[in-house]
XYZ file of C-alpha atoms in Angstrom:
253
model
C -0.040 0.312 0.059
C 1.073 3.683 -0.349
C 1.662 5.376 2.148
C 2.288 8.591 1.283
C -0.732 9.126 -1.423
C -3.413 6.822 1.037
C -2.170 9.655 3.709
C -2.980 12.159 1.670
C -5.905 10.837 0.485
C -7.650 10.524 3.827
C -6.508 13.295 4.985
C -8.669 15.505 2.513
C -12.215 18.071 2.494
C -13.811 15.001 2.445
C -16.676 15.518 4.542
C -17.210 12.340 5.278
C -16.334 11.250 8.524
C -12.766 9.256 9.384
C -13.753 5.991 9.437
C -15.914 6.109 6.648
C -12.466 7.435 4.486
C -10.842 4.873 5.046
C -12.806 2.125 4.441
C -13.503 4.125 0.635
C -9.559 4.237 0.678
C -9.127 0.549 1.297
C -11.225 -1.214 -0.253
C -10.800 1.180 -3.633
C -7.541 -0.814 -3.609
C -9.232 -3.953 -3.615
C -11.104 -3.508 -6.407
C -7.949 -2.479 -8.219
C -6.721 -4.929 -7.767
C -3.859 -3.840 -4.985
C -4.800 -6.156 -2.580
C -5.832 -9.045 -3.836
C -8.212 -12.150 -2.134
C -7.280 -13.456 0.645
C -4.525 -10.732 1.327
C -3.820 -10.172 5.076
C -3.740 -7.007 5.941
C -0.792 -4.878 7.589
C -1.231 -5.259 11.198
C -2.879 -2.479 12.663
C -0.612 -0.527 14.563
C 1.071 -0.310 10.995
C -2.260 0.388 9.002
C -2.697 3.650 11.230
C 0.142 4.784 10.970
C 0.190 4.434 7.809
C -4.092 5.853 7.219
C -2.796 8.264 9.689
C -6.199 7.202 11.884
C -6.869 5.770 15.306
C -7.604 2.054 15.597
C -10.450 2.600 17.096
C -11.086 4.306 13.679
C -9.496 1.805 11.978
C -11.267 -1.219 13.432
C -14.981 0.806 12.015
C -13.726 1.014 9.193
C -12.923 -2.587 8.822
C -15.968 -3.670 10.547
C -18.126 -1.475 8.146
C -15.931 -3.773 4.635
C -16.536 -6.848 6.946
C -20.173 -6.406 6.814
C -19.875 -5.401 2.668
C -18.243 -8.653 2.718
C -15.150 -6.832 1.714
C -12.685 -8.485 4.329
C -12.733 -11.101 6.761
C -11.524 -11.540 10.139
C -9.924 -14.005 11.896
C -9.315 -14.130 15.561
C -5.768 -13.313 16.532
C -4.899 -13.407 12.876
C -5.604 -10.147 11.312
C -7.833 -8.844 8.553
C -7.327 -10.553 5.633
C -9.205 -9.526 1.489
C -12.486 -11.399 1.464
C -12.921 -13.825 -1.670
C -14.254 -12.853 -4.694
C -18.170 -12.996 -4.271
C -19.626 -11.027 -6.815
C -23.323 -12.232 -5.781
C -25.819 -8.973 -6.119
C -27.709 -10.888 -9.308
C -30.301 -9.185 -11.652
C -33.849 -9.494 -10.885
C -33.696 -10.492 -14.653
C -34.708 -13.904 -15.942
C -30.707 -14.642 -16.499
C -28.906 -17.741 -15.943
C -26.138 -18.583 -13.706
C -23.031 -18.552 -16.393
C -24.760 -16.085 -18.264
C -24.408 -13.910 -15.413
C -21.031 -15.421 -14.961
C -20.451 -14.185 -18.215
C -21.510 -10.755 -17.875
C -19.563 -10.332 -14.625
C -16.106 -11.126 -15.869
C -15.942 -13.610 -14.175
C -15.933 -18.006 -14.829
C -18.639 -20.170 -14.213
C -17.677 -23.775 -13.118
C -19.790 -26.765 -12.311
C -18.795 -30.042 -10.392
C -22.156 -32.309 -11.432
C -23.243 -34.607 -8.212
C -25.909 -36.220 -9.844
C -27.015 -36.224 -13.239
C -30.279 -39.448 -13.501
C -33.138 -39.470 -15.159
C -36.101 -40.022 -13.202
C -39.795 -41.038 -12.806
C -42.042 -38.030 -12.502
C -43.580 -38.256 -8.535
C -47.669 -36.617 -8.276
C -46.351 -33.751 -7.274
C -43.880 -32.814 -9.534
C -46.182 -34.185 -12.441
C -48.305 -31.483 -11.646
C -45.741 -29.142 -11.462
C -44.593 -29.610 -15.477
C -49.128 -31.069 -16.616
C -47.762 -33.873 -17.433
C -48.460 -37.374 -16.762
C -46.996 -39.356 -13.196
C -43.936 -41.430 -14.109
C -42.742 -38.916 -17.440
C -39.249 -39.567 -16.666
C -37.233 -36.768 -16.131
C -34.474 -35.144 -16.524
C -32.655 -34.615 -13.217
C -28.871 -31.796 -12.672
C -27.951 -31.866 -9.444
C -24.568 -29.495 -9.322
C -21.932 -26.746 -7.650
C -21.921 -23.682 -8.978
C -18.403 -22.192 -8.684
C -17.558 -18.612 -9.958
C -13.634 -18.862 -10.459
C -13.827 -22.076 -8.233
C -15.737 -20.221 -5.323
C -18.360 -22.229 -4.532
C -21.922 -20.494 -4.581
C -24.346 -23.011 -5.121
C -26.105 -25.681 -4.938
C -28.519 -25.668 -8.235
C -31.150 -29.331 -8.771
C -32.976 -28.381 -11.505
C -35.440 -31.373 -13.509
C -36.318 -30.596 -17.479
C -38.646 -33.599 -18.957
C -35.946 -35.543 -20.582
C -37.750 -36.021 -23.883
C -37.303 -31.962 -24.203
C -33.732 -32.634 -24.393
C -33.282 -35.742 -25.833
C -29.506 -35.866 -26.059
C -29.089 -34.510 -22.584
C -26.532 -37.911 -21.990
C -23.920 -36.139 -24.325
C -23.665 -32.901 -22.376
C -20.703 -32.162 -21.013
C -22.924 -29.920 -17.358
C -19.909 -28.817 -15.992
C -19.439 -25.744 -17.890
C -22.702 -25.770 -19.757
C -25.626 -24.319 -19.668
C -29.935 -26.079 -19.062
C -31.214 -22.728 -19.910
C -28.337 -22.314 -23.679
C -29.966 -25.766 -24.343
C -33.256 -25.483 -23.718
C -33.301 -22.926 -25.859
C -31.879 -24.360 -29.109
C -34.080 -26.688 -29.069
C -36.838 -24.313 -29.052
C -38.159 -24.740 -25.419
C -36.265 -20.889 -23.577
C -37.625 -20.382 -20.415
C -38.812 -17.177 -20.575
C -40.720 -16.372 -17.690
C -39.684 -18.277 -14.578
C -42.316 -17.407 -10.722
C -40.260 -17.497 -8.175
C -39.754 -17.866 -3.905
C -36.861 -16.535 -1.764
C -36.445 -18.084 1.299
C -33.611 -18.278 3.903
C -32.912 -21.351 5.904
C -30.046 -23.344 7.792
C -28.080 -25.275 5.241
C -28.759 -28.937 5.359
C -26.661 -31.700 6.466
C -26.044 -33.410 2.807
C -24.901 -29.926 0.347
C -22.991 -28.379 3.114
C -19.560 -29.764 2.553
C -19.802 -29.110 -1.335
C -20.602 -24.891 -0.352
C -18.709 -25.582 2.531
C -20.294 -24.360 5.252
C -21.403 -26.574 8.243
C -25.109 -27.564 8.439
C -27.435 -25.334 10.113
C -25.802 -22.444 8.416
C -27.536 -19.709 6.690
C -28.431 -19.741 3.069
C -30.923 -19.103 0.887
C -33.003 -21.530 -1.704
C -34.996 -20.022 -4.491
C -37.173 -22.458 -6.193
C -38.417 -21.118 -9.948
C -41.220 -23.119 -12.378
C -40.217 -22.211 -15.595
C -42.791 -21.779 -18.479
C -41.334 -21.129 -22.696
C -42.995 -19.752 -24.519
C -46.108 -21.964 -25.155
C -47.160 -21.860 -21.747
C -45.620 -25.080 -21.234
C -43.238 -25.601 -17.684
C -39.818 -27.070 -18.557
C -37.625 -26.530 -15.813
C -37.984 -26.233 -12.124
C -35.452 -26.218 -9.903
C -34.202 -25.315 -6.466
C -31.078 -23.649 -5.820
C -29.300 -22.829 -2.513
C -27.198 -20.092 -2.373
C -24.911 -19.445 -0.049
C -25.270 -16.250 2.369
C -22.867 -14.736 1.816
C -22.351 -14.860 -1.536
C -25.675 -14.298 -2.823
C -28.258 -11.189 -3.009
C -30.915 -10.501 -5.802
C -31.338 -6.859 -6.327
C -34.924 -6.130 -7.311
C -37.122 -2.902 -7.761
C -40.452 -2.247 -6.151
C -43.524 0.578 -8.251
C -45.866 2.584 -6.209
C -49.543 2.052 -7.169
C -50.849 0.102 -10.543
C -50.984 3.021 -12.935
C -47.151 4.267 -11.532
C -45.816 4.188 -14.446
């Protein structure tokens, strides 16, 4: 970290409180790559000297950055730059792969299960098909730049995608495969709820059973009104945030 440039920035005429300016400066250095993910910050005493601030001010700034997901603390070991999370997702319908590419990240997956199963009565009702219809069930750990973000369990009617057995779903997008055969999802009915992580998927998410997660259940339909994809995606709560907007009044523009 450049001591002289940082001290001058901290000492600027910016009306924000000193701890806010310190936090903004550190976060900017992270964004610029001067402080890469996993880097341990210098000792607090050294940082205070570099930035020309007190330890109380420094700790308030660092704690703020922890809350923002920029930094993490390790008791007795110091402060570290958090792994890149890029956790804000859009409120438009796009695949995990599309979102990752738009953010300049590398999406990959680890396939936990890829099987063909017969639809139960509840599943048949979801898809509007007869009970016993074959469904392709795909369960994957979804990763961004190698960092586990979610476990995605998806189901499609197998007859829609007869060539699924030959698709490499460690990199392929299920939505893109549906688009190729004319069954691209265009509307998704979604619910999101907070829960404790289920024991069977804790390890792939690098969590402990019961740790907080966000579960998104989606039912997607194509232009013909067919339900073509049903999924349950379990996100690490610290690596996912949904952005949305609300409009007041039915006649508002």
